[in-house]
PDB file of C-alpha atoms in Angstrom:
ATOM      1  CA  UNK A   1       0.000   0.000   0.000  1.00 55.00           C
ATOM      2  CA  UNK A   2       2.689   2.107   0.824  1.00 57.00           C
ATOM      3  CA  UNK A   3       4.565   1.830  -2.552  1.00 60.00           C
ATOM      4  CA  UNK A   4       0.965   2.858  -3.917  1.00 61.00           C
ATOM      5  CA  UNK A   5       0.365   5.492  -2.234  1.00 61.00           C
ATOM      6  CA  UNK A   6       4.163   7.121  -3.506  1.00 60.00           C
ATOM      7  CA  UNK A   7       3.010   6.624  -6.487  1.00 61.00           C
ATOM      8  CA  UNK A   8      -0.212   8.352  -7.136  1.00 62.00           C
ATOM      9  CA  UNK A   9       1.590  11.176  -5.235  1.00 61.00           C
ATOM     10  CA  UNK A  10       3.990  11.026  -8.200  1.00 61.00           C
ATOM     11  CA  UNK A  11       1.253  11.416 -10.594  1.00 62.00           C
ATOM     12  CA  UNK A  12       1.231  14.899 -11.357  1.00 56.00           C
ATOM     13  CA  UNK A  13       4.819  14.667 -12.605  1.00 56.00           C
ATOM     14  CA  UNK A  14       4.453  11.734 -14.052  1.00 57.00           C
ATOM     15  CA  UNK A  15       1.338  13.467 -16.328  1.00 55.00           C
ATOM     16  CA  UNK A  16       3.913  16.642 -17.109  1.00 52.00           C
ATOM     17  CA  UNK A  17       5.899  13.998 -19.114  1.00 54.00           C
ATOM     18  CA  UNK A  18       8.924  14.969 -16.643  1.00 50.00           C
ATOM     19  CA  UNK A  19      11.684  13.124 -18.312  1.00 46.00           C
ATOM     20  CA  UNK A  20      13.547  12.296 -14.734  1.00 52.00           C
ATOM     21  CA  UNK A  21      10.325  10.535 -13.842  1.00 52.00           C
ATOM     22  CA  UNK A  22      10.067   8.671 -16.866  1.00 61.00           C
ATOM     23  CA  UNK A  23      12.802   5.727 -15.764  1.00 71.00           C
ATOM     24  CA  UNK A  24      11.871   2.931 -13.431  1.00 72.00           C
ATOM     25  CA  UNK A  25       9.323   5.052 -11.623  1.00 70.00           C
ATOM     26  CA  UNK A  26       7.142   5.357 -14.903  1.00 73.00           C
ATOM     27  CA  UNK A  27       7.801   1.229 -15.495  1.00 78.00           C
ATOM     28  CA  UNK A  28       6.274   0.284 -12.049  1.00 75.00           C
ATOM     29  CA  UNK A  29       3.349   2.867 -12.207  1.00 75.00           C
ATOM     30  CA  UNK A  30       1.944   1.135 -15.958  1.00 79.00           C
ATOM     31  CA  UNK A  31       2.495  -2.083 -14.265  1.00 81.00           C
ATOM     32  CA  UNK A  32       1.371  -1.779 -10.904  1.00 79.00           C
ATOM     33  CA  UNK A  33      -0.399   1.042  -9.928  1.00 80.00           C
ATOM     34  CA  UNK A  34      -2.385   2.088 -13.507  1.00 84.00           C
ATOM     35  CA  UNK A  35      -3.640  -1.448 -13.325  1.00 84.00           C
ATOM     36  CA  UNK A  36      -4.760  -1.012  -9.810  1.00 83.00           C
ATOM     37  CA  UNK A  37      -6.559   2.085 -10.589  1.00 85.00           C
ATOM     38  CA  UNK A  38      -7.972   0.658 -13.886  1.00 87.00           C
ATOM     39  CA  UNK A  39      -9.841  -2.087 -12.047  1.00 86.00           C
ATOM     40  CA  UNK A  40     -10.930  -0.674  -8.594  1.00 84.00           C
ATOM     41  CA  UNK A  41     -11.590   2.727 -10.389  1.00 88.00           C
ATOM     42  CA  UNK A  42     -12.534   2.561 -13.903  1.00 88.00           C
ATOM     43  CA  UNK A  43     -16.047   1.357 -13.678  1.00 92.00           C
ATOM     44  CA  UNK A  44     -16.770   5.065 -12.486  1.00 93.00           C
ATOM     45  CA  UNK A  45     -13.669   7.389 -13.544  1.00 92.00           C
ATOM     46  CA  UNK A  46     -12.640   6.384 -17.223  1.00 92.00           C
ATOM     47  CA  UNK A  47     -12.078   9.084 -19.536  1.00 89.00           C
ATOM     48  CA  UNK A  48     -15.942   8.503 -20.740  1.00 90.00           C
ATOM     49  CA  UNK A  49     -18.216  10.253 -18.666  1.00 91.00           C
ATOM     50  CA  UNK A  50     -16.339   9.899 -15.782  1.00 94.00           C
ATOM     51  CA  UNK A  51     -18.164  10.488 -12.500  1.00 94.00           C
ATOM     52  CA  UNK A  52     -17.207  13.980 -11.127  1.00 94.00           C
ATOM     53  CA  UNK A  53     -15.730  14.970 -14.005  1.00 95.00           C
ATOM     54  CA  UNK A  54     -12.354  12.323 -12.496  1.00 94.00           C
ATOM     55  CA  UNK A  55     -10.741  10.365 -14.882  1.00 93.00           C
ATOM     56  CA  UNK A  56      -8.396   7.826 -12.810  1.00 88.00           C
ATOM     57  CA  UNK A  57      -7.298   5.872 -15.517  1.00 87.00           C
ATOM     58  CA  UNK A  58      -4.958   8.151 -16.735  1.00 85.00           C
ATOM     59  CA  UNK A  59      -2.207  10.114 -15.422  1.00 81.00           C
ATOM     60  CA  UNK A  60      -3.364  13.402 -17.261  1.00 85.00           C
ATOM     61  CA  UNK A  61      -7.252  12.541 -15.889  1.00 89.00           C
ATOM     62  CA  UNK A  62      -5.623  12.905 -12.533  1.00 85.00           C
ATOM     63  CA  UNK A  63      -3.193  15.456 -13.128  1.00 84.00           C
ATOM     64  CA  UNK A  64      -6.330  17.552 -14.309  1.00 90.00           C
ATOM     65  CA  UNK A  65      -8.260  16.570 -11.148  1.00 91.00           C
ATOM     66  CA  UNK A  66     -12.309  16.880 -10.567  1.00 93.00           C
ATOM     67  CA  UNK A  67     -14.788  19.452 -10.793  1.00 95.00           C
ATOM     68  CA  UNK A  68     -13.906  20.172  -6.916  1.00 92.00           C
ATOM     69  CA  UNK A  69     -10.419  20.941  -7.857  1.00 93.00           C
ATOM     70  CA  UNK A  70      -6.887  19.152  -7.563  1.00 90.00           C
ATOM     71  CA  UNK A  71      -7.101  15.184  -6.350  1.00 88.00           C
ATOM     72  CA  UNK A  72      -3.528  14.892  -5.704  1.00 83.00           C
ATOM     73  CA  UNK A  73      -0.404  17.325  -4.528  1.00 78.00           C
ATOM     74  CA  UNK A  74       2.417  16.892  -6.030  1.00 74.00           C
ATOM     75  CA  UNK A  75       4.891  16.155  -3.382  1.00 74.00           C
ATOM     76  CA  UNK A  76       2.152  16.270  -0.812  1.00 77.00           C
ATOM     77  CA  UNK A  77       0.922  12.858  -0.598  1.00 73.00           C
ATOM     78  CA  UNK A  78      -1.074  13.946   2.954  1.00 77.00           C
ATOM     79  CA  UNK A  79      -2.555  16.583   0.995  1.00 81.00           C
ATOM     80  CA  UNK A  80      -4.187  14.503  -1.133  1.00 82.00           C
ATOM     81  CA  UNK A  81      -7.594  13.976  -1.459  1.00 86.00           C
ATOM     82  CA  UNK A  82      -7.969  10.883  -3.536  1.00 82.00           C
ATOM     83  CA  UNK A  83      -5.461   9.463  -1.141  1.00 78.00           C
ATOM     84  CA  UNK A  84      -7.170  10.153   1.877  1.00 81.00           C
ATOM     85  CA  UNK A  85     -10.694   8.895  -0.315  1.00 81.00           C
ATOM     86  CA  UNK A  86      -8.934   5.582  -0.934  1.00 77.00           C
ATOM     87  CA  UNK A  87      -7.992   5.567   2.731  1.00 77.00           C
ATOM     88  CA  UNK A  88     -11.342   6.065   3.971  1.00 81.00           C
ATOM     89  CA  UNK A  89     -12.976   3.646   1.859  1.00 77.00           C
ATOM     90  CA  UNK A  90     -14.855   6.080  -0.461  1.00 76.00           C
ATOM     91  CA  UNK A  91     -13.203   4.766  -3.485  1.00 70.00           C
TER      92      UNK A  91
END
């Protein structure tokens, strides 16, 4: 969980296209955590009609966050509200 959770606070690099964060980083999130996201998250936020205007299944979808605003903080994984949703059980 807690490799997850480093990741999705990654993702608003990792939707930049920041070339440092394109190495082994980039490799694990398509195998690991898009995946993860994909299947527990998809259903609801894909890039069609996604619910709340949150697309989780990709990284600029999450990047460009929900009608409420920003899901993630870059660097602030505690600041993070689709973090804290996933922690809660909301998601």
């Amino acid at each position: 969980m807690a490799r997850f959770l480093f990741f999705l606070a990654l993702l608003p690099s990792l939707a930049m296209g920041a070339e440092s964060n394109r190495g082994k980083s980039w490799k694990l999130y398509q195998s690991k955590v898009q995946a993860i996201l994909k299947s527990k998250c998809g259903k609801c936020h894909s890039t069609k009609n996604p619910k709340a205007g949150l697309a989780l299944t990709t990284t600029k979808g999450i990047a460009a966050g929900s009608e409420s605003g920003a899901v993630v903080e870059a660097g602030k994984p505690d600041e993070s509200s689709l973090l804290e949703m996933i922690k809660s059980g909301e998601m």
